[in-house]
C-alpha positions as semicolon CSV with decimal commas, in nm:
position;residue;x (nm);y (nm);z (nm)
1;M;9,807;-0,587;-5,316
2;T;10,077;-0,836;-5,215
3;S;10,019;-1,122;-4,972
4;K;10,267;-0,969;-4,730
5;T;10,058;-0,650;-4,716
6;V;9,739;-0,852;-4,664
7;E;9,899;-1,048;-4,380
8;G;10,013;-0,725;-4,217
9;V;9,659;-0,580;-4,238
10;L;9,451;-0,884;-4,146
11;F;9,684;-1,088;-3,927
12;P;9,946;-0,864;-3,767
13;G;10,188;-1,067;-3,556
14;I;10,002;-1,395;-3,623
15;G;10,184;-1,696;-3,768
16;V;9,981;-1,751;-4,089
17;R;10,061;-1,725;-4,459
18;V;9,801;-1,585;-4,698
19;E;9,777;-1,782;-5,024
20;R;9,478;-1,627;-5,193
21;V;9,222;-1,347;-5,147
22;S;8,896;-1,348;-5,345
23;D;8,571;-1,150;-5,344
24;S;8,256;-1,360;-5,353
25;S;7,917;-1,184;-5,339
26;G;8,038;-0,908;-5,108
27;T;8,229;-1,147;-4,884
28;L;8,607;-1,132;-4,869
29;V;8,741;-1,491;-4,862
30;V;9,097;-1,525;-4,737
31;E;9,267;-1,859;-4,787
32;A;9,557;-1,899;-4,544
33;V;9,787;-2,166;-4,405
34;S;9,924;-2,195;-4,055
35;A;10,296;-2,118;-4,064
36;G;10,391;-2,122;-3,698
37;R;10,593;-2,367;-3,497
38;P;10,444;-2,709;-3,417
39;G;10,189;-2,688;-3,140
40;R;10,188;-2,842;-2,794
41;C;9,958;-3,113;-2,670
42;P;9,676;-2,950;-2,468
43;D;9,694;-3,229;-2,207
44;C;10,064;-3,295;-2,142
45;E;10,208;-2,973;-2,295
46;K;10,470;-3,171;-2,495
47;Q;10,568;-3,009;-2,824
48;A;10,477;-3,217;-3,128
49;R;10,732;-3,356;-3,372
50;R;10,526;-3,558;-3,620
51;M;10,238;-3,430;-3,830
52;H;9,936;-3,656;-3,867
53;S;9,733;-3,467;-4,134
54;S;9,579;-3,130;-4,212
55;Y;9,230;-2,996;-4,277
56;Q;9,059;-2,666;-4,353
57;R;8,836;-2,477;-4,111
58;S;8,637;-2,157;-4,167
59;V;8,670;-1,871;-3,921
60;D;8,483;-1,540;-3,933
61;D;8,701;-1,234;-3,878
62;W;8,602;-0,874;-3,821
63;P;8,467;-0,702;-4,133
64;L;8,686;-0,501;-4,363
65;G;8,490;-0,190;-4,451
66;S;8,141;-0,306;-4,543
67;R;8,255;-0,657;-4,638
68;R;8,232;-0,968;-4,433
69;V;8,566;-1,149;-4,394
70;V;8,584;-1,531;-4,389
71;V;8,921;-1,697;-4,326
72;R;8,959;-2,046;-4,470
73;L;9,250;-2,161;-4,260
74;R;9,438;-2,485;-4,317
75;V;9,564;-2,619;-3,985
76;R;9,774;-2,923;-3,899
77;R;9,699;-3,223;-3,682
78;Y;9,991;-3,370;-3,486
79;F;10,075;-3,690;-3,302
80;C;10,140;-3,682;-2,930
81;D;10,447;-3,902;-2,878
82;R;10,424;-3,921;-2,500
83;K;10,308;-4,272;-2,414
84;R;10,149;-4,180;-2,082
85;C;9,930;-3,915;-2,246
86;S;9,577;-4,027;-2,322
87;R;9,553;-3,799;-2,625
88;K;9,694;-3,957;-2,943
89;T;9,646;-3,666;-3,185
90;F;9,559;-3,299;-3,150
91;V;9,499;-2,997;-3,376
92;E;9,723;-2,696;-3,351
93;R;9,583;-2,361;-3,242
94;V;9,693;-2,035;-3,398
95;P;9,755;-1,789;-3,113
96;G;9,568;-1,465;-3,167
97;L;9,339;-1,612;-3,434
98;T;9,163;-1,935;-3,334
99;K;9,025;-2,101;-3,026
100;R;8,882;-2,444;-2,973
101;H;8,518;-2,482;-3,084
102;R;8,499;-2,119;-3,199
103;R;8,366;-2,017;-3,538
104;S;8,504;-1,664;-3,507
105;S;8,849;-1,524;-3,455
106;V;8,977;-1,413;-3,117
107;N;8,936;-1,044;-3,201
108;L;8,586;-1,090;-3,342
109;T;8,483;-1,296;-3,039
110;G;8,590;-1,007;-2,819
111;W;8,376;-0,771;-3,027
112;L;8,073;-0,997;-3,006
113;R;8,112;-1,045;-2,634
114;S;8,128;-0,670;-2,575
115;I;7,813;-0,619;-2,784
116;A;7,633;-0,897;-2,593
117;V;7,735;-0,748;-2,258
118;E;7,594;-0,407;-2,349
119;L;7,279;-0,509;-2,536
120;G;7,190;-0,867;-2,450
121;G;7,045;-1,112;-2,703
122;R;6,801;-0,981;-2,964
123;P;6,921;-0,616;-2,965
124;A;7,281;-0,737;-3,003
125;A;7,181;-0,963;-3,292
126;R;7,011;-0,671;-3,469
127;L;7,323;-0,457;-3,430
128;C;7,541;-0,740;-3,562
129;R;7,331;-0,758;-3,878
130;Q;7,389;-0,387;-3,932
131;L;7,764;-0,437;-3,882
132;R;7,780;-0,731;-4,126
133;L;7,858;-0,973;-3,844
134;T;7,716;-1,325;-3,847
135;A;7,593;-1,390;-3,495
136;G;7,252;-1,494;-3,366
137;R;7,115;-1,417;-3,022
138;T;7,184;-1,770;-2,892
139;R;7,545;-1,756;-3,003
140;L;7,588;-1,412;-2,847
141;L;7,440;-1,517;-2,515
142;R;7,669;-1,820;-2,499
143;L;7,964;-1,581;-2,500
144;L;7,849;-1,435;-2,169
145;T;8,001;-1,599;-1,864
146;A;7,983;-1,456;-1,514
147;P;8,324;-1,372;-1,366
148;P;8,421;-1,565;-1,052
149;V;8,335;-1,404;-0,720
150;H;8,630;-1,342;-0,489
151;G;8,647;-1,565;-0,184
152;R;8,657;-1,271;0,061
153;A;8,408;-0,991;0,088
154;P;8,531;-0,633;0,036
155;R;8,624;-0,432;0,343
156;V;8,337;-0,186;0,288
157;L;8,038;-0,383;0,162
158;G;7,721;-0,219;0,031
159;V;7,393;-0,407;0,011
160;D;7,062;-0,304;-0,139
161;E;6,754;-0,459;-0,296
162;F;6,604;-0,423;-0,642
163;A;6,270;-0,539;-0,777
164;F;6,226;-0,812;-1,034
165;R;5,857;-0,727;-1,017
166;K;5,771;-0,435;-0,791
167;G;5,571;-0,540;-0,491
168;C;5,616;-0,913;-0,561
169;T;5,972;-1,043;-0,599
170;Y;6,304;-0,878;-0,515
171;G;6,674;-0,953;-0,545
172;T;6,985;-0,830;-0,365
173;V;7,291;-0,657;-0,510
174;L;7,624;-0,647;-0,324
175;F;7,885;-0,377;-0,391
176;D;8,241;-0,291;-0,312
177;V;8,187;0,066;-0,195
178;E;8,556;0,158;-0,205
179;A;8,611;0,026;-0,559
180;G;8,264;0,126;-0,682
181;R;8,182;-0,207;-0,849
182;V;7,930;-0,487;-0,818
183;V;8,049;-0,791;-0,622
184;D;7,759;-1,036;-0,653
185;V;7,384;-1,063;-0,714
186;L;7,152;-1,277;-0,500
187;P;6,817;-1,416;-0,620
188;D;6,611;-1,284;-0,325
189;R;6,632;-1,045;-0,031
190;T;6,587;-1,288;0,258
191;S;6,811;-1,281;0,560
192;E;6,901;-1,649;0,516
193;T;7,043;-1,597;0,166
194;F;7,246;-1,292;0,267
195;A;7,372;-1,461;0,584
196;A;7,484;-1,764;0,383
197;W;7,676;-1,536;0,146
198;L;7,847;-1,362;0,438
199;D;7,945;-1,699;0,583
200;D;8,103;-1,804;0,252
201;H;8,273;-1,465;0,198
202;P;8,418;-1,334;0,527
203;G;8,613;-1,012;0,560
204;A;8,353;-0,733;0,563
205;E;8,436;-0,470;0,825
206;I;8,177;-0,204;0,735
207;I;7,837;-0,281;0,582
208;C;7,636;0,004;0,431
209;R;7,266;-0,076;0,410
210;D;6,922;0,077;0,409
211;R;6,660;0,027;0,680
212;A;6,564;-0,328;0,574
213;T;6,539;-0,551;0,881
214;A;6,630;-0,866;0,686
215;Y;6,980;-0,736;0,614
216;T;7,022;-0,630;0,978
217;K;6,932;-0,979;1,097
218;A;7,175;-1,140;0,852
219;V;7,463;-0,914;0,958
220;K;7,407;-0,987;1,326
221;E;7,406;-1,362;1,258
222;A;7,689;-1,400;1,005
223;A;7,910;-1,093;1,061
224;P;7,860;-0,975;1,420
225;N;8,191;-0,787;1,425
226;A;8,109;-0,579;1,118
227;R;7,996;-0,221;1,175
228;E;7,661;-0,137;1,019
229;V;7,605;0,205;0,861
230;A;7,249;0,321;0,790
231;D;7,211;0,519;0,470
232;R;7,153;0,892;0,522
233;W;6,929;0,931;0,216
234;H;6,691;0,664;0,345
235;L;6,686;0,831;0,687
236;L;6,575;1,158;0,530
237;Q;6,320;0,972;0,321
238;N;6,171;0,810;0,632
239;L;6,169;1,147;0,805
240;S;5,989;1,304;0,508
241;A;5,724;1,032;0,523
242;A;5,665;1,103;0,893
243;V;5,636;1,478;0,831
244;E;5,394;1,426;0,542
245;K;5,179;1,197;0,755
246;T;5,168;1,466;1,026
247;C;5,066;1,731;0,772
248;H;4,799;1,498;0,634
249;Q;4,653;1,434;0,980
250;H;4,627;1,809;1,043
251;R;4,537;1,918;0,691
252;N;4,220;2,093;0,811
253;C;4,403;2,329;1,047
254;P;4,528;2,567;0,773
255;R;4,184;2,558;0,610
256;K;4,005;2,655;0,930
257;Q;4,241;2,943;0,993
258;A;4,209;3,066;0,636
259;E;3,829;3,057;0,659
260;H;3,826;3,262;0,983
261;E;4,093;3,513;0,887
262;T;4,086;3,766;0,606
263;E;4,378;3,949;0,453
264;P;4,371;4,323;0,541
265;T;4,469;4,423;0,187
266;V;4,202;4,213;0,016
267;P;3,843;4,346;0,032
268;E;3,572;4,103;0,135
269;P;3,354;3,985;-0,152
270;V;2,998;4,106;-0,165
271;P;2,774;3,853;0,011
272;M;2,560;3,643;-0,214
273;I;2,185;3,623;-0,165
274;L;2,115;3,276;-0,299
275;P;1,892;2,988;-0,207
276;A;2,025;2,744;0,052
277;P;2,297;2,535;-0,118
278;E;2,247;2,167;-0,158
279;L;2,455;1,898;-0,324
280;P;2,352;1,813;-0,680
281;R;2,203;1,468;-0,733
282;T;2,488;1,344;-0,947
283;Q;2,604;0,986;-0,975
284;M;2,931;1,060;-0,793
285;I;2,749;1,231;-0,502
286;E;2,502;0,946;-0,468
287;R;2,778;0,685;-0,476
288;T;2,972;0,876;-0,212
289;R;2,667;0,910;0,011
290;H;2,579;0,541;-0,011
291;R;2,937;0,435;0,058
292;F;2,952;0,670;0,358
293;E;2,631;0,521;0,499
294;D;2,747;0,161;0,446
295;I;3,082;0,217;0,616
296;H;2,936;0,402;0,916
297;R;2,664;0,139;0,961
298;L;2,932;-0,130;0,991
299;V;3,143;0,092;1,217
300;D;2,848;0,132;1,452
301;K;2,821;-0,247;1,467
302;G;3,183;-0,268;1,588
303;W;3,347;-0,392;1,267
304;T;3,717;-0,328;1,219
305;I;3,863;-0,139;0,924
306;S;4,007;-0,457;0,774
307;A;3,676;-0,640;0,802
308;I;3,487;-0,351;0,640
309;A;3,743;-0,335;0,359
310;R;3,701;-0,706;0,287
311;R;3,322;-0,685;0,305
312;L;3,288;-0,383;0,071
313;N;3,593;-0,471;-0,146
314;L;3,764;-0,140;-0,067
315;D;4,112;-0,035;0,032
316;R;4,173;0,009;0,404
317;K;4,284;0,371;0,349
318;T;3,953;0,443;0,173
319;V;3,756;0,296;0,463
320;R;3,956;0,499;0,714
321;R;3,903;0,821;0,515
322;F;3,526;0,769;0,498
323;R;3,519;0,687;0,870
324;D;3,715;0,994;0,981
325;T;3,579;1,254;0,734
326;D;3,244;1,432;0,737
327;L;3,006;1,367;0,454
328;D;3,007;1,728;0,331
329;E;3,389;1,721;0,292
330;L;3,407;1,401;0,084
331;P;3,243;1,543;-0,233
332;A;3,463;1,851;-0,200
333;S;3,782;1,642;-0,206
334;A;3,656;1,457;-0,513
335;R;3,555;1,783;-0,679
336;D;3,906;1,925;-0,636
337;C;4,041;1,646;-0,858
338;R;3,800;1,724;-1,143
339;P;3,898;1,936;-1,443
340;N;3,696;2,241;-1,326
341;G;3,942;2,281;-1,039
342;V;4,112;2,540;-1,261
343;L;3,812;2,765;-1,197
344;E;3,851;2,757;-0,818
345;P;4,066;3,077;-0,786
346;F;3,810;3,271;-0,993
347;K;3,488;3,155;-0,828
348;A;3,486;3,437;-0,573
349;Y;3,504;3,695;-0,854
350;L;3,228;3,521;-1,050
351;N;3,006;3,506;-0,741
352;V;3,050;3,880;-0,678
353;R;2,979;3,972;-1,040
354;F;2,674;3,742;-1,044
355;T;2,534;3,907;-0,731
356;E;2,604;4,264;-0,852
357;T;2,427;4,210;-1,184
358;Q;2,156;3,985;-1,032
359;G;2,243;3,714;-1,281
360;Q;2,189;3,928;-1,591
361;V;2,546;3,906;-1,726
362;G;2,601;3,620;-1,969
363;G;2,858;3,349;-1,935
364;T;3,055;3,462;-2,239
365;H;3,105;3,812;-2,096
366;L;3,222;3,678;-1,759
367;F;3,445;3,424;-1,934
368;L;3,623;3,707;-2,115
369;E;3,662;3,901;-1,789
370;I;3,829;3,619;-1,598
371;R;4,039;3,523;-1,898
372;E;4,198;3,867;-1,879
373;R;4,275;3,787;-1,513
374;G;4,461;3,466;-1,600
375;Y;4,192;3,200;-1,641
376;R;4,305;2,922;-1,877
377;G;4,005;2,691;-1,866
378;S;3,714;2,644;-2,104
379;R;3,402;2,854;-2,144
380;Q;3,175;2,559;-2,068
381;V;3,309;2,533;-1,712
382;V;3,213;2,896;-1,648
383;R;2,864;2,841;-1,783
384;K;2,814;2,536;-1,561
385;H;2,914;2,735;-1,252
386;L;2,671;3,016;-1,340
387;A;2,394;2,762;-1,395
388;A;2,466;2,619;-1,049
389;L;2,444;2,970;-0,903
390;R;2,103;3,025;-1,061
391;A;1,977;2,684;-0,942
392;G;2,108;2,736;-0,591
393;T;2,330;2,426;-0,599
394;A;2,664;2,607;-0,605
395;E;2,890;2,529;-0,313
396;P;3,052;2,810;-0,114
397;V;3,401;2,913;-0,217
398;R;3,652;2,738;0,003
399;A;3,981;2,884;0,109
400;V;4,280;2,767;-0,092
401;I;4,464;2,503;0,110
402;L;4,807;2,361;0,047
403;C;4,843;1,987;-0,001
404;P;5,046;1,799;0,264
405;R;5,312;1,699;0,011
406;K;5,380;2,063;-0,081
407;I;5,412;2,161;0,286
408;T;5,646;1,865;0,343
409;S;5,869;1,969;0,053
410;W;5,910;2,316;0,205
411;I;5,989;2,172;0,547
412;M;6,249;1,925;0,418
413;R;6,431;2,177;0,201
414;P;6,697;2,406;0,355
415;R;6,532;2,730;0,457
416;E;6,770;2,943;0,251
417;T;6,650;2,772;-0,066
418;L;6,287;2,881;-0,016
419;T;6,152;3,190;-0,184
420;E;5,999;3,471;0,020
421;S;5,651;3,365;-0,086
422;Q;5,711;3,000;0,011
423;D;5,860;3,100;0,345
424;A;5,562;3,325;0,419
425;R;5,308;3,056;0,331
426;L;5,493;2,801;0,541
427;L;5,484;3,048;0,831
428;Q;5,106;3,071;0,794
429;V;5,080;2,694;0,813
430;R;5,302;2,686;1,123
431;L;5,085;2,949;1,292
432;A;4,773;2,749;1,210
433;C;4,885;2,418;1,364
434;P;5,119;2,363;1,663
435;D;5,175;1,997;1,567
436;I;5,300;2,089;1,219
437;T;5,521;2,352;1,381
438;R;5,673;2,095;1,614
439;A;5,723;1,847;1,329
440;C;5,890;2,120;1,122
441;D;6,132;2,213;1,402
442;L;6,225;1,850;1,466
443;A;6,265;1,774;1,094
444;R;6,497;2,069;1,040
445;A;6,699;1,975;1,348
446;F;6,739;1,616;1,225
447;A;6,833;1,734;0,875
448;D;7,102;1,949;1,035
449;L;7,238;1,640;1,214
450;V;7,252;1,453;0,885
451;R;7,412;1,727;0,678
452;H;7,678;1,815;0,936
453;R;7,741;1,456;1,064
454;R;7,648;1,532;1,424
455;G;7,572;1,179;1,529
456;Y;7,664;1,249;1,892
457;L;7,344;1,458;1,924
458;L;7,114;1,187;1,789
459;L;7,011;1,042;2,125
460;E;6,909;1,385;2,254
461;W;6,701;1,444;1,941
462;I;6,525;1,108;1,993
463;R;6,441;1,200;2,354
464;Q;6,288;1,532;2,248
465;A;6,086;1,368;1,969
466;E;5,951;1,101;2,203
467;Q;5,836;1,358;2,459
468;D;5,608;1,605;2,278
469;A;5,618;1,531;1,904
470;P;5,318;1,423;1,694
471;K;5,261;1,048;1,673
472;P;5,422;0,999;1,327
473;M;5,738;1,173;1,448
474;Q;5,736;0,967;1,768
475;G;5,713;0,651;1,557
476;F;6,011;0,765;1,350
477;A;6,210;0,836;1,666
478;G;6,125;0,493;1,806
479;F;6,242;0,332;1,484
480;L;6,574;0,518;1,514
481;R;6,617;0,397;1,871
482;Q;6,576;0,034;1,760
483;D;6,860;0,083;1,508
484;L;7,059;0,332;1,712
485;D;7,413;0,206;1,645
486;A;7,373;0,192;1,266
487;V;7,199;0,531;1,251
488;T;7,466;0,692;1,470
489;A;7,736;0,548;1,243
490;G;7,550;0,682;0,939
491;L;7,544;1,031;1,095
492;T;7,911;1,011;1,192
493;L;8,113;0,819;0,932
494;S;8,176;0,925;0,574
495;W;8,053;0,595;0,428
496;S;7,707;0,581;0,278
497;S;7,506;0,390;0,019
498;G;7,524;0,664;-0,243
499;V;7,736;0,459;-0,483
500;V;7,508;0,164;-0,414
501;E;7,199;0,358;-0,522
502;G;7,371;0,461;-0,843
503;H;7,448;0,100;-0,931
504;V;7,093;-0,005;-0,844
505;N;6,965;0,237;-1,108
506;R;7,193;0,068;-1,362
507;V;7,067;-0,273;-1,251
508;K;6,708;-0,156;-1,301
509;T;6,791;-0,046;-1,655
510;L;6,936;-0,387;-1,740
511;K;6,644;-0,568;-1,578
512;R;6,382;-0,369;-1,766
513;A;6,564;-0,428;-2,093
514;M;6,568;-0,807;-2,073
515;Y;6,426;-0,960;-1,753
516;G;6,099;-1,145;-1,798
517;R;6,226;-1,292;-2,125
518;A;6,540;-1,443;-1,976
519;S;6,665;-1,612;-1,660
520;F;6,810;-1,473;-1,339
521;E;7,148;-1,623;-1,430
522;L;7,164;-1,419;-1,749
523;L;7,069;-1,102;-1,561
524;R;7,336;-1,173;-1,300
525;T;7,595;-1,233;-1,572
526;R;7,517;-0,903;-1,745
527;I;7,529;-0,713;-1,415
528;L;7,867;-0,861;-1,320
529;T;8,027;-0,831;-1,664
530;Q;7,938;-0,468;-1,727
531;P;8,201;-0,227;-1,598
């Protein structure tokens, strides 16, 4: 291989002359000499005329096959002849090959920087070892520099939060919605920080945001002429939460109707002649009973929910549930979460068979019978239920009731996407509770406003919800009235925070990969440098 061929392969278009190529322990050593024109002084830009001396420097280049490439380059030092220049001598730079204070070539530095942007520190260093590249995590991270932020904000600005640690600390990400790229990252989500950024970067005409009040306050202070657009996805999410809360408050209505109504096509089970049922003296039942008595004793004394929660070291939702629920229903809700809940659909059949045979049929025989009918549980669960029947401690079979989240999912979905069975079961729930029916009608009407951008009908919808809707829906309507302009814009304009949410997911991926072992500045740099 001639030197001319080596120069064309390793240094295309670069002013160097290859003198020798040798192989040393799997490393390709290329000895070269700078052959370009005399360089210019980096301070005064005057081209040099006199050479001071020369020296050899080692530069890593990208590998050739599986071999590491080291370039031992002899460069020249020149005098600066301009008297007013403070620099007396300087070293020439080879364009396309070397940079000041760099131990790798320009091309290899670009490779390393791209690897560091995608992987960070330690993962990038592990990949470099596999690629025969000499670069530690510290060297890779030093290659990352955050790009400068433009002095003016984009015309359509998107803002959203992300969690450094969920429930504790949060940051803010700013986006150019039209260009689909990240603009800047802020270390917190306070209104003061966002308002200061808007003051330093004017120019935003439309600001897409979620329902966070801190961002609303900052926009009103720093960019009062900008038009705020509430995100449609967050509006539907808030609506879904209000519907689910309504279904949870009236969760007993479908149960009561199911217990008083029987299907005409399903025969009634044979009544059981058993001793009076009583709750078993298990540890869970005793703990529930004692907790119920403690909470109601404090309630009778006039204690608030928060005070009871602090006194008994319980969550406020737990205290409220024990206060508003009868004692006989609390063990049932706990029992539904136990593994034998898989037996619930087959208990009516087991009770009938137990009564018909007067308890003479064994558990194995009944287990085989219900397994043919679709039972997928264990045999021991069946035996325990039969033992409870014989002891008189078995609880009556309760009607199957849908959970509030399932009902909410059917309400929030377009009706044409529901199956016939789901539509029929939702109709039964609507017939059982007028409040759920009203919440369903309002939710579907609001979803229609969102999907068809009918923002001009929003105020009428709010009036109807405030008149006769359940309390959770009235609270949602009141929240919309407080943010009426932004919500109306969200239901009218085409802008939304959809692209913002997509970038937030990418930010979360980067954060989980490296945050906690690195600084906020490094996280910000990686977010801004990734395309």
